[in-house]
Amino acid sequence: MITIALSKGRIFEETVPLLAAAGIVPSEDPESSRKLILGTNRADVRLVIVRATDVPTYVQYGAADLGIAGYDVLLEHGGAGLYQPLDLEIAQCKLMVAVREGFDYFGAVKQGARLRVATKYVESAREHFARKGVHVDLIKLYGSMELAPLVGLADAIVDLVSTGGTLRANQLVAVEHVQDVSSRLVVNQASLKLKRLGVQPIIDAFAQANVHHH
Ligand code: ADP
Ligand code: MG
C-alpha cells in the first residue's frame, strides 16, 4: 500500500492533474467527503487528508510514504527525514512582510526601531530579519495574520501573498519579499528504499507531468 498525504483546498485541486498523470484517481472529493482516508482507482494507493502544516510530519514518521507540502510549511518543519525530489510549481505565492498603509517600515528599520512582527512563519521570519539585521520581536499566530497590525498587536506581519487582494481588503501593503513559495513533493526516506517499486513511478509521473505543464 502506498499512502499519499495531501491537504484540502488549493493543494488538493492542483494535485488532481498530477495524480491523474500517475494513473491515480481519487474515489471521493475531500471537499464534500468527511472521510480522512480516501481510496483511489488503484487498490494499492490511498490518500490521507491532513492539515497543510501536518503533511511533513505524516511523511517524516512514515505514516504517509509521499506528501505534497508548501515550501513555507517545509521551511518551518525543517525537512528532517524527508527526501524532496521535486518542486511541483503548484500553489505559487510569495512570503512577504506587510504593514498598515501609511506605516513607514523602511524609516522604522533605518532608525533601528525594534519591530513587533506577527506571523505563522516564525522560523522563516527570524531568518529573514536576522539576514537584514532588523531587530524584531516575533509573535506566533495560527491564522488571520492580517488582523494583527489593525488592532495594534504588531507593526508588521509575515504572510503568504498571491494576488494581494486580502492585504488590500485590510488596508495593508507588502513592503518586503521574504521567499518565493510553491508546493513540493516530499517522500519518506525509508519508503523510497523499501517501497521503491511503488513509489518511484509516482515520482517519475509527477516529474513528467510537471515538465509538460510548465
Ligand atoms: P491553512 O489554511 O491550513 O493554513 P492554506 O490552505 O491557507 O492552509 O494553505 C495551504 C498551503 O497552500 C500553504 O502552505 C501554501 O503553500 C499554499 N498557499 C497558501 N496561500 C496561498 C495563496 N494565496 N496562493 C497560493 N498558494 C497558497
Ligand atoms: Mg488558509
PDB file of N, CA and C in Angstrom, residues 98-201:
ATOM      1  N   ALA A  98       4.409  42.601   5.415  1.00  0.00           N
ATOM      2  CA  ALA A  98       3.375  43.592   5.112  1.00  0.00           C
ATOM      3  C   ALA A  98       3.095  44.444   6.348  1.00  0.00           C
ATOM      4  N   VAL A  99       2.709  45.679   6.091  1.00  0.00           N
ATOM      5  CA  VAL A  99       2.393  46.631   7.176  1.00  0.00           C
ATOM      6  C   VAL A  99       1.112  47.377   6.823  1.00  0.00           C
ATOM      7  N   ARG A 100       0.599  48.136   7.790  1.00  0.00           N
ATOM      8  CA  ARG A 100      -0.545  49.010   7.538  1.00  0.00           C
ATOM      9  C   ARG A 100      -0.162  50.085   6.548  1.00  0.00           C
ATOM     10  N   GLU A 101      -1.090  50.428   5.638  1.00  0.00           N
ATOM     11  CA  GLU A 101      -0.870  51.567   4.734  1.00  0.00           C
ATOM     12  C   GLU A 101      -0.478  52.775   5.564  1.00  0.00           C
ATOM     13  N   GLY A 102       0.578  53.452   5.161  1.00  0.00           N
ATOM     14  CA  GLY A 102       0.992  54.655   5.888  1.00  0.00           C
ATOM     15  C   GLY A 102       2.059  54.389   6.940  1.00  0.00           C
ATOM     16  N   PHE A 103       2.273  53.141   7.303  1.00  0.00           N
ATOM     17  CA  PHE A 103       3.338  52.840   8.269  1.00  0.00           C
ATOM     18  C   PHE A 103       4.672  52.858   7.534  1.00  0.00           C
ATOM     19  N   ASP A 104       5.624  53.665   8.041  1.00  0.00           N
ATOM     20  CA  ASP A 104       6.915  53.824   7.361  1.00  0.00           C
ATOM     21  C   ASP A 104       7.875  52.714   7.799  1.00  0.00           C
ATOM     22  N   TYR A 105       7.733  51.561   7.155  1.00  0.00           N
ATOM     23  CA  TYR A 105       8.526  50.385   7.513  1.00  0.00           C
ATOM     24  C   TYR A 105      10.015  50.656   7.372  1.00  0.00           C
ATOM     25  N   PHE A 106      10.415  51.190   6.207  1.00  0.00           N
ATOM     26  CA  PHE A 106      11.857  51.377   5.960  1.00  0.00           C
ATOM     27  C   PHE A 106      12.427  52.471   6.856  1.00  0.00           C
ATOM     28  N   GLY A 107      11.600  53.481   7.151  1.00  0.00           N
ATOM     29  CA  GLY A 107      12.011  54.512   8.107  1.00  0.00           C
ATOM     30  C   GLY A 107      12.269  53.908   9.483  1.00  0.00           C
ATOM     31  N   ALA A 108      11.342  53.059   9.913  1.00  0.00           N
ATOM     32  CA  ALA A 108      11.475  52.424  11.232  1.00  0.00           C
ATOM     33  C   ALA A 108      12.723  51.546  11.279  1.00  0.00           C
ATOM     34  N   VAL A 109      12.947  50.822  10.173  1.00  0.00           N
ATOM     35  CA  VAL A 109      14.127  49.943  10.099  1.00  0.00           C
ATOM     36  C   VAL A 109      15.404  50.773  10.153  1.00  0.00           C
ATOM     37  N   LYS A 110      15.405  51.882   9.398  1.00  0.00           N
ATOM     38  CA  LYS A 110      16.585  52.752   9.314  1.00  0.00           C
ATOM     39  C   LYS A 110      16.934  53.321  10.691  1.00  0.00           C
ATOM     40  N   GLN A 111      15.895  53.653  11.445  1.00  0.00           N
ATOM     41  CA  GLN A 111      16.114  54.190  12.797  1.00  0.00           C
ATOM     42  C   GLN A 111      16.494  53.120  13.804  1.00  0.00           C
ATOM     43  N   GLY A 112      16.497  51.867  13.354  1.00  0.00           N
ATOM     44  CA  GLY A 112      16.857  50.772  14.251  1.00  0.00           C
ATOM     45  C   GLY A 112      15.783  50.446  15.270  1.00  0.00           C
ATOM     46  N   ALA A 113      14.533  50.817  14.939  1.00  0.00           N
ATOM     47  CA  ALA A 113      13.426  50.523  15.854  1.00  0.00           C
ATOM     48  C   ALA A 113      13.275  49.013  16.010  1.00  0.00           C
ATOM     49  N   ARG A 114      12.815  48.596  17.185  1.00  0.00           N
ATOM     50  CA  ARG A 114      12.504  47.192  17.408  1.00  0.00           C
ATOM     51  C   ARG A 114      11.071  46.967  16.965  1.00  0.00           C
ATOM     52  N   LEU A 115      10.877  46.136  15.941  1.00  0.00           N
ATOM     53  CA  LEU A 115       9.542  45.937  15.368  1.00  0.00           C
ATOM     54  C   LEU A 115       8.875  44.699  15.949  1.00  0.00           C
ATOM     55  N   ARG A 116       7.559  44.825  16.154  1.00  0.00           N
ATOM     56  CA  ARG A 116       6.788  43.633  16.534  1.00  0.00           C
ATOM     57  C   ARG A 116       6.200  43.031  15.272  1.00  0.00           C
ATOM     58  N   VAL A 117       6.496  41.761  15.047  1.00  0.00           N
ATOM     59  CA  VAL A 117       6.068  41.090  13.826  1.00  0.00           C
ATOM     60  C   VAL A 117       5.250  39.852  14.175  1.00  0.00           C
ATOM     61  N   ALA A 118       4.012  39.812  13.699  1.00  0.00           N
ATOM     62  CA  ALA A 118       3.148  38.656  13.944  1.00  0.00           C
ATOM     63  C   ALA A 118       3.183  37.732  12.733  1.00  0.00           C
ATOM     64  N   THR A 119       3.294  36.449  12.960  1.00  0.00           N
ATOM     65  CA  THR A 119       3.371  35.510  11.850  1.00  0.00           C
ATOM     66  C   THR A 119       3.152  34.074  12.292  1.00  0.00           C
ATOM     67  N   LYS A 120       2.702  33.272  11.311  1.00  0.00           N
ATOM     68  CA  LYS A 120       2.652  31.814  11.464  1.00  0.00           C
ATOM     69  C   LYS A 120       4.036  31.255  11.146  1.00  0.00           C
ATOM     70  N   TYR A 121       4.854  32.057  10.444  1.00  0.00           N
ATOM     71  CA  TYR A 121       6.127  31.576   9.885  1.00  0.00           C
ATOM     72  C   TYR A 121       7.307  32.105  10.692  1.00  0.00           C
ATOM     73  N   VAL A 122       7.385  31.672  11.937  1.00  0.00           N
ATOM     74  CA  VAL A 122       8.360  32.206  12.877  1.00  0.00           C
ATOM     75  C   VAL A 122       9.807  31.918  12.438  1.00  0.00           C
ATOM     76  N   GLU A 123      10.050  30.722  11.949  1.00  0.00           N
ATOM     77  CA  GLU A 123      11.425  30.356  11.552  1.00  0.00           C
ATOM     78  C   GLU A 123      11.874  31.160  10.328  1.00  0.00           C
ATOM     79  N   SER A 124      10.998  31.230   9.313  1.00  0.00           N
ATOM     80  CA  SER A 124      11.347  31.979   8.105  1.00  0.00           C
ATOM     81  C   SER A 124      11.507  33.459   8.418  1.00  0.00           C
ATOM     82  N   ALA A 125      10.648  33.978   9.289  1.00  0.00           N
ATOM     83  CA  ALA A 125      10.707  35.394   9.654  1.00  0.00           C
ATOM     84  C   ALA A 125      11.987  35.682  10.432  1.00  0.00           C
ATOM     85  N   ARG A 126      12.310  34.820  11.385  1.00  0.00           N
ATOM     86  CA  ARG A 126      13.521  35.014  12.196  1.00  0.00           C
ATOM     87  C   ARG A 126      14.750  35.095  11.284  1.00  0.00           C
ATOM     88  N   GLU A 127      14.817  34.172  10.342  1.00  0.00           N
ATOM     89  CA  GLU A 127      15.957  34.119   9.432  1.00  0.00           C
ATOM     90  C   GLU A 127      16.014  35.362   8.541  1.00  0.00           C
ATOM     91  N   HIS A 128      14.844  35.770   8.040  1.00  0.00           N
ATOM     92  CA  HIS A 128      14.780  36.933   7.154  1.00  0.00           C
ATOM     93  C   HIS A 128      15.282  38.201   7.851  1.00  0.00           C
ATOM     94  N   PHE A 129      14.757  38.465   9.047  1.00  0.00           N
ATOM     95  CA  PHE A 129      15.117  39.711   9.737  1.00  0.00           C
ATOM     96  C   PHE A 129      16.558  39.659  10.250  1.00  0.00           C
ATOM     97  N   ALA A 130      17.038  38.480  10.594  1.00  0.00           N
ATOM     98  CA  ALA A 130      18.445  38.339  11.012  1.00  0.00           C
ATOM     99  C   ALA A 130      19.359  38.676   9.836  1.00  0.00           C
ATOM    100  N   ARG A 131      18.992  38.167   8.659  1.00  0.00           N
ATOM    101  CA  ARG A 131      19.776  38.419   7.443  1.00  0.00           C
ATOM    102  C   ARG A 131      19.809  39.911   7.136  1.00  0.00           C
ATOM    103  N   LYS A 132      18.674  40.601   7.388  1.00  0.00           N
ATOM    104  CA  LYS A 132      18.576  42.031   7.110  1.00  0.00           C
ATOM    105  C   LYS A 132      19.149  42.881   8.242  1.00  0.00           C
ATOM    106  N   GLY A 133      19.450  42.238   9.367  1.00  0.00           N
ATOM    107  CA  GLY A 133      19.930  42.975  10.531  1.00  0.00           C
ATOM    108  C   GLY A 133      18.853  43.834  11.181  1.00  0.00           C
ATOM    109  N   VAL A 134      17.605  43.391  11.060  1.00  0.00           N
ATOM    110  CA  VAL A 134      16.487  44.130  11.655  1.00  0.00           C
ATOM    111  C   VAL A 134      16.099  43.461  12.981  1.00  0.00           C
ATOM    112  N   HIS A 135      15.956  44.282  14.018  1.00  0.00           N
ATOM    113  CA  HIS A 135      15.581  43.745  15.335  1.00  0.00           C
ATOM    114  C   HIS A 135      14.083  43.566  15.413  1.00  0.00           C
ATOM    115  N   VAL A 136      13.643  42.373  15.736  1.00  0.00           N
ATOM    116  CA  VAL A 136      12.202  42.108  15.810  1.00  0.00           C
ATOM    117  C   VAL A 136      11.845  41.285  17.038  1.00  0.00           C
ATOM    118  N   ASP A 137      10.630  41.503  17.521  1.00  0.00           N
ATOM    119  CA  ASP A 137      10.004  40.576  18.460  1.00  0.00           C
ATOM    120  C   ASP A 137       8.949  39.832  17.663  1.00  0.00           C
ATOM    121  N   LEU A 138       9.073  38.530  17.617  1.00  0.00           N
ATOM    122  CA  LEU A 138       8.144  37.730  16.827  1.00  0.00           C
ATOM    123  C   LEU A 138       6.997  37.244  17.702  1.00  0.00           C
ATOM    124  N   ILE A 139       5.785  37.365  17.158  1.00  0.00           N
ATOM    125  CA  ILE A 139       4.588  36.891  17.850  1.00  0.00           C
ATOM    126  C   ILE A 139       3.978  35.791  16.997  1.00  0.00           C
ATOM    127  N   LYS A 140       3.888  34.601  17.559  1.00  0.00           N
ATOM    128  CA  LYS A 140       3.363  33.462  16.795  1.00  0.00           C
ATOM    129  C   LYS A 140       1.840  33.500  16.725  1.00  0.00           C
ATOM    130  N   LEU A 141       1.332  33.464  15.489  1.00  0.00           N
ATOM    131  CA  LEU A 141      -0.117  33.344  15.271  1.00  0.00           C
ATOM    132  C   LEU A 141      -0.382  32.103  14.433  1.00  0.00           C
ATOM    133  N   TYR A 142      -1.635  31.668  14.407  1.00  0.00           N
ATOM    134  CA  TYR A 142      -2.001  30.463  13.667  1.00  0.00           C
ATOM    135  C   TYR A 142      -2.906  30.757  12.479  1.00  0.00           C
ATOM    136  N   GLY A 143      -3.318  32.030  12.321  1.00  0.00           N
ATOM    137  CA  GLY A 143      -4.156  32.394  11.182  1.00  0.00           C
ATOM    138  C   GLY A 143      -4.539  33.854  11.256  1.00  0.00           C
ATOM    139  N   SER A 144      -5.234  34.327  10.213  1.00  0.00           N
ATOM    140  CA  SER A 144      -5.719  35.712  10.144  1.00  0.00           C
ATOM    141  C   SER A 144      -4.675  36.728  10.587  1.00  0.00           C
ATOM    142  N   MET A 145      -3.458  36.572  10.073  1.00  0.00           N
ATOM    143  CA  MET A 145      -2.358  37.476  10.428  1.00  0.00           C
ATOM    144  C   MET A 145      -2.691  38.931  10.112  1.00  0.00           C
ATOM    145  N   GLU A 146      -3.502  39.130   9.042  1.00  0.00           N
ATOM    146  CA  GLU A 146      -3.821  40.481   8.569  1.00  0.00           C
ATOM    147  C   GLU A 146      -4.424  41.352   9.664  1.00  0.00           C
ATOM    148  N   LEU A 147      -5.059  40.712  10.624  1.00  0.00           N
ATOM    149  CA  LEU A 147      -5.713  41.466  11.686  1.00  0.00           C
ATOM    150  C   LEU A 147      -4.704  42.140  12.624  1.00  0.00           C
ATOM    151  N   ALA A 148      -3.566  41.507  12.824  1.00  0.00           N
ATOM    152  CA  ALA A 148      -2.634  41.923  13.883  1.00  0.00           C
ATOM    153  C   ALA A 148      -2.228  43.400  13.819  1.00  0.00           C
ATOM    154  N   PRO A 149      -1.845  43.926  12.633  1.00  0.00           N
ATOM    155  CA  PRO A 149      -1.444  45.347  12.590  1.00  0.00           C
ATOM    156  C   PRO A 149      -2.622  46.287  12.765  1.00  0.00           C
ATOM    157  N   LEU A 150      -3.830  45.809  12.461  1.00  0.00           N
ATOM    158  CA  LEU A 150      -5.024  46.667  12.507  1.00  0.00           C
ATOM    159  C   LEU A 150      -5.477  46.927  13.937  1.00  0.00           C
ATOM    160  N   VAL A 151      -5.161  46.019  14.837  1.00  0.00           N
ATOM    161  CA  VAL A 151      -5.609  46.160  16.233  1.00  0.00           C
ATOM    162  C   VAL A 151      -4.445  46.394  17.189  1.00  0.00           C
ATOM    163  N   GLY A 152      -3.250  46.675  16.599  1.00  0.00           N
ATOM    164  CA  GLY A 152      -2.114  47.045  17.438  1.00  0.00           C
ATOM    165  C   GLY A 152      -1.378  45.877  18.076  1.00  0.00           C
ATOM    166  N   LEU A 153      -1.637  44.670  17.584  1.00  0.00           N
ATOM    167  CA  LEU A 153      -0.876  43.526  18.099  1.00  0.00           C
ATOM    168  C   LEU A 153       0.556  43.540  17.563  1.00  0.00           C
ATOM    169  N   ALA A 154       0.712  44.045  16.314  1.00  0.00           N
ATOM    170  CA  ALA A 154       2.039  44.034  15.692  1.00  0.00           C
ATOM    171  C   ALA A 154       2.205  45.215  14.744  1.00  0.00           C
ATOM    172  N   ASP A 155       3.465  45.565  14.450  1.00  0.00           N
ATOM    173  CA  ASP A 155       3.760  46.597  13.448  1.00  0.00           C
ATOM    174  C   ASP A 155       3.714  46.014  12.048  1.00  0.00           C
ATOM    175  N   ALA A 156       4.047  44.738  11.952  1.00  0.00           N
ATOM    176  CA  ALA A 156       4.165  44.101  10.648  1.00  0.00           C
ATOM    177  C   ALA A 156       3.748  42.642  10.755  1.00  0.00           C
ATOM    178  N   ILE A 157       3.481  42.052   9.600  1.00  0.00           N
ATOM    179  CA  ILE A 157       3.225  40.609   9.542  1.00  0.00           C
ATOM    180  C   ILE A 157       4.128  39.998   8.494  1.00  0.00           C
ATOM    181  N   VAL A 158       4.365  38.712   8.600  1.00  0.00           N
ATOM    182  CA  VAL A 158       4.983  37.947   7.520  1.00  0.00           C
ATOM    183  C   VAL A 158       3.940  36.916   7.113  1.00  0.00           C
ATOM    184  N   ASP A 159       3.477  37.015   5.861  1.00  0.00           N
ATOM    185  CA  ASP A 159       2.386  36.138   5.420  1.00  0.00           C
ATOM    186  C   ASP A 159       2.518  35.842   3.933  1.00  0.00           C
ATOM    187  N   LEU A 160       1.763  34.853   3.485  1.00  0.00           N
ATOM    188  CA  LEU A 160       1.739  34.491   2.071  1.00  0.00           C
ATOM    189  C   LEU A 160       0.872  35.463   1.306  1.00  0.00           C
ATOM    190  N   VAL A 161       1.340  35.864   0.142  1.00  0.00           N
ATOM    191  CA  VAL A 161       0.607  36.782  -0.721  1.00  0.00           C
ATOM    192  C   VAL A 161       0.576  36.187  -2.127  1.00  0.00           C
ATOM    193  N   SER A 162      -0.610  36.171  -2.743  1.00  0.00           N
ATOM    194  CA  SER A 162      -0.618  35.823  -4.179  1.00  0.00           C
ATOM    195  C   SER A 162      -1.124  36.997  -4.983  1.00  0.00           C
ATOM    196  N   THR A 163      -2.408  37.322  -4.891  1.00  0.00           N
ATOM    197  CA  THR A 163      -2.902  38.466  -5.661  1.00  0.00           C
ATOM    198  C   THR A 163      -2.765  39.782  -4.884  1.00  0.00           C
ATOM    199  N   GLY A 164      -2.656  39.699  -3.577  1.00  0.00           N
ATOM    200  CA  GLY A 164      -2.620  40.903  -2.744  1.00  0.00           C
ATOM    201  C   GLY A 164      -4.007  41.376  -2.338  1.00  0.00           C
ATOM    202  N   GLY A 165      -5.023  40.662  -2.778  1.00  0.00           N
ATOM    203  CA  GLY A 165      -6.412  41.051  -2.511  1.00  0.00           C
ATOM    204  C   GLY A 165      -6.741  41.104  -1.017  1.00  0.00           C
ATOM    205  N   THR A 166      -6.251  40.131  -0.276  1.00  0.00           N
ATOM    206  CA  THR A 166      -6.536  40.107   1.171  1.00  0.00           C
ATOM    207  C   THR A 166      -5.844  41.261   1.877  1.00  0.00           C
ATOM    208  N   LEU A 167      -4.613  41.562   1.467  1.00  0.00           N
ATOM    209  CA  LEU A 167      -3.901  42.704   2.062  1.00  0.00           C
ATOM    210  C   LEU A 167      -4.670  43.993   1.789  1.00  0.00           C
ATOM    211  N   ARG A 168      -5.037  44.202   0.517  1.00  0.00           N
ATOM    212  CA  ARG A 168      -5.754  45.435   0.125  1.00  0.00           C
ATOM    213  C   ARG A 168      -7.064  45.576   0.890  1.00  0.00           C
ATOM    214  N   ALA A 169      -7.779  44.462   1.017  1.00  0.00           N
ATOM    215  CA  ALA A 169      -9.073  44.492   1.713  1.00  0.00           C
ATOM    216  C   ALA A 169      -8.919  44.914   3.167  1.00  0.00           C
ATOM    217  N   ASN A 170      -7.714  44.757   3.703  1.00  0.00           N
ATOM    218  CA  ASN A 170      -7.460  45.116   5.101  1.00  0.00           C
ATOM    219  C   ASN A 170      -6.516  46.309   5.241  1.00  0.00           C
ATOM    220  N   GLN A 171      -6.395  47.078   4.158  1.00  0.00           N
ATOM    221  CA  GLN A 171      -5.545  48.276   4.168  1.00  0.00           C
ATOM    222  C   GLN A 171      -4.113  47.988   4.621  1.00  0.00           C
ATOM    223  N   LEU A 172      -3.591  46.901   4.082  1.00  0.00           N
ATOM    224  CA  LEU A 172      -2.189  46.555   4.327  1.00  0.00           C
ATOM    225  C   LEU A 172      -1.446  46.601   3.006  1.00  0.00           C
ATOM    226  N   VAL A 173      -0.130  46.827   3.084  1.00  0.00           N
ATOM    227  CA  VAL A 173       0.702  46.788   1.877  1.00  0.00           C
ATOM    228  C   VAL A 173       1.934  45.912   2.122  1.00  0.00           C
ATOM    229  N   ALA A 174       2.305  45.163   1.084  1.00  0.00           N
ATOM    230  CA  ALA A 174       3.520  44.348   1.152  1.00  0.00           C
ATOM    231  C   ALA A 174       4.714  45.276   0.975  1.00  0.00           C
ATOM    232  N   VAL A 175       5.723  45.149   1.823  1.00  0.00           N
ATOM    233  CA  VAL A 175       6.885  46.041   1.741  1.00  0.00           C
ATOM    234  C   VAL A 175       8.199  45.302   1.482  1.00  0.00           C
ATOM    235  N   GLU A 176       8.226  44.009   1.712  1.00  0.00           N
ATOM    236  CA  GLU A 176       9.492  43.289   1.535  1.00  0.00           C
ATOM    237  C   GLU A 176       9.224  41.828   1.179  1.00  0.00           C
ATOM    238  N   HIS A 177       9.984  41.339   0.208  1.00  0.00           N
ATOM    239  CA  HIS A 177       9.898  39.949  -0.229  1.00  0.00           C
ATOM    240  C   HIS A 177      10.751  39.083   0.688  1.00  0.00           C
ATOM    241  N   VAL A 178      10.204  37.985   1.155  1.00  0.00           N
ATOM    242  CA  VAL A 178      10.970  37.066   2.004  1.00  0.00           C
ATOM    243  C   VAL A 178      11.386  35.827   1.213  1.00  0.00           C
ATOM    244  N   GLN A 179      10.448  35.245   0.483  1.00  0.00           N
ATOM    245  CA  GLN A 179      10.705  33.927  -0.109  1.00  0.00           C
ATOM    246  C   GLN A 179       9.636  33.595  -1.144  1.00  0.00           C
ATOM    247  N   ASP A 180      10.046  33.120  -2.324  1.00  0.00           N
ATOM    248  CA  ASP A 180       9.076  32.549  -3.261  1.00  0.00           C
ATOM    249  C   ASP A 180       8.628  31.197  -2.715  1.00  0.00           C
ATOM    250  N   VAL A 181       7.340  30.902  -2.870  1.00  0.00           N
ATOM    251  CA  VAL A 181       6.778  29.662  -2.324  1.00  0.00           C
ATOM    252  C   VAL A 181       6.013  28.911  -3.405  1.00  0.00           C
ATOM    253  N   SER A 182       6.228  27.608  -3.460  1.00  0.00           N
ATOM    254  CA  SER A 182       5.382  26.723  -4.252  1.00  0.00           C
ATOM    255  C   SER A 182       5.375  25.387  -3.522  1.00  0.00           C
ATOM    256  N   SER A 183       4.573  24.454  -4.008  1.00  0.00           N
ATOM    257  CA  SER A 183       4.475  23.187  -3.276  1.00  0.00           C
ATOM    258  C   SER A 183       5.440  22.154  -3.829  1.00  0.00           C
ATOM    259  N   ARG A 184       5.941  21.319  -2.937  1.00  0.00           N
ATOM    260  CA  ARG A 184       6.944  20.313  -3.284  1.00  0.00           C
ATOM    261  C   ARG A 184       6.456  18.925  -2.919  1.00  0.00           C
ATOM    262  N   LEU A 185       6.951  17.956  -3.675  1.00  0.00           N
ATOM    263  CA  LEU A 185       6.734  16.565  -3.320  1.00  0.00           C
ATOM    264  C   LEU A 185       7.720  16.195  -2.217  1.00  0.00           C
ATOM    265  N   VAL A 186       7.232  15.563  -1.176  1.00  0.00           N
ATOM    266  CA  VAL A 186       8.130  15.054  -0.132  1.00  0.00           C
ATOM    267  C   VAL A 186       7.925  13.549  -0.005  1.00  0.00           C
ATOM    268  N   VAL A 187       9.016  12.847   0.248  1.00  0.00           N
ATOM    269  CA  VAL A 187       8.983  11.389   0.277  1.00  0.00           C
ATOM    270  C   VAL A 187       9.682  10.910   1.537  1.00  0.00           C
ATOM    271  N   ASN A 188       9.091   9.930   2.198  1.00  0.00           N
ATOM    272  CA  ASN A 188       9.736   9.315   3.353  1.00  0.00           C
ATOM    273  C   ASN A 188      10.976   8.554   2.865  1.00  0.00           C
ATOM    274  N   GLN A 189      12.101   8.787   3.536  1.00  0.00           N
ATOM    275  CA  GLN A 189      13.368   8.224   3.048  1.00  0.00           C
ATOM    276  C   GLN A 189      13.379   6.705   3.099  1.00  0.00           C
ATOM    277  N   ALA A 190      12.772   6.122   4.117  1.00  0.00           N
ATOM    278  CA  ALA A 190      12.709   4.652   4.200  1.00  0.00           C
ATOM    279  C   ALA A 190      11.795   4.088   3.116  1.00  0.00           C
ATOM    280  N   SER A 191      10.652   4.764   2.876  1.00  0.00           N
ATOM    281  CA  SER A 191       9.719   4.309   1.827  1.00  0.00           C
ATOM    282  C   SER A 191      10.399   4.286   0.464  1.00  0.00           C
ATOM    283  N   LEU A 192      11.237   5.293   0.243  1.00  0.00           N
ATOM    284  CA  LEU A 192      11.917   5.380  -1.053  1.00  0.00           C
ATOM    285  C   LEU A 192      12.782   4.141  -1.282  1.00  0.00           C
ATOM    286  N   LYS A 193      13.382   3.639  -0.222  1.00  0.00           N
ATOM    287  CA  LYS A 193      14.224   2.435  -0.344  1.00  0.00           C
ATOM    288  C   LYS A 193      13.374   1.164  -0.355  1.00  0.00           C
ATOM    289  N   LEU A 194      12.463   1.056   0.627  1.00  0.00           N
ATOM    290  CA  LEU A 194      11.757  -0.217   0.850  1.00  0.00           C
ATOM    291  C   LEU A 194      10.566  -0.404  -0.083  1.00  0.00           C
ATOM    292  N   LYS A 195      10.009   0.702  -0.580  1.00  0.00           N
ATOM    293  CA  LYS A 195       8.831   0.607  -1.467  1.00  0.00           C
ATOM    294  C   LYS A 195       9.142   1.233  -2.821  1.00  0.00           C
ATOM    295  N   ARG A 196      10.387   1.166  -3.219  1.00  0.00           N
ATOM    296  CA  ARG A 196      10.824   1.875  -4.423  1.00  0.00           C
ATOM    297  C   ARG A 196       9.969   1.537  -5.645  1.00  0.00           C
ATOM    298  N   LEU A 197       9.610   0.254  -5.779  1.00  0.00           N
ATOM    299  CA  LEU A 197       8.831  -0.190  -6.940  1.00  0.00           C
ATOM    300  C   LEU A 197       7.484   0.532  -7.033  1.00  0.00           C
ATOM    301  N   GLY A 198       6.902   0.841  -5.895  1.00  0.00           N
ATOM    302  CA  GLY A 198       5.624   1.553  -5.893  1.00  0.00           C
ATOM    303  C   GLY A 198       5.802   3.056  -5.940  1.00  0.00           C
ATOM    304  N   VAL A 199       6.830   3.550  -5.257  1.00  0.00           N
ATOM    305  CA  VAL A 199       6.995   4.993  -5.056  1.00  0.00           C
ATOM    306  C   VAL A 199       7.647   5.685  -6.267  1.00  0.00           C
ATOM    307  N   GLN A 200       8.691   5.069  -6.808  1.00  0.00           N
ATOM    308  CA  GLN A 200       9.452   5.739  -7.872  1.00  0.00           C
ATOM    309  C   GLN A 200       8.604   6.075  -9.106  1.00  0.00           C
ATOM    310  N   PRO A 201       7.709   5.152  -9.580  1.00  0.00           N
ATOM    311  CA  PRO A 201       6.881   5.501 -10.741  1.00  0.00           C
ATOM    312  C   PRO A 201       5.985   6.720 -10.492  1.00  0.00           C
TER     313      PRO A 201
END
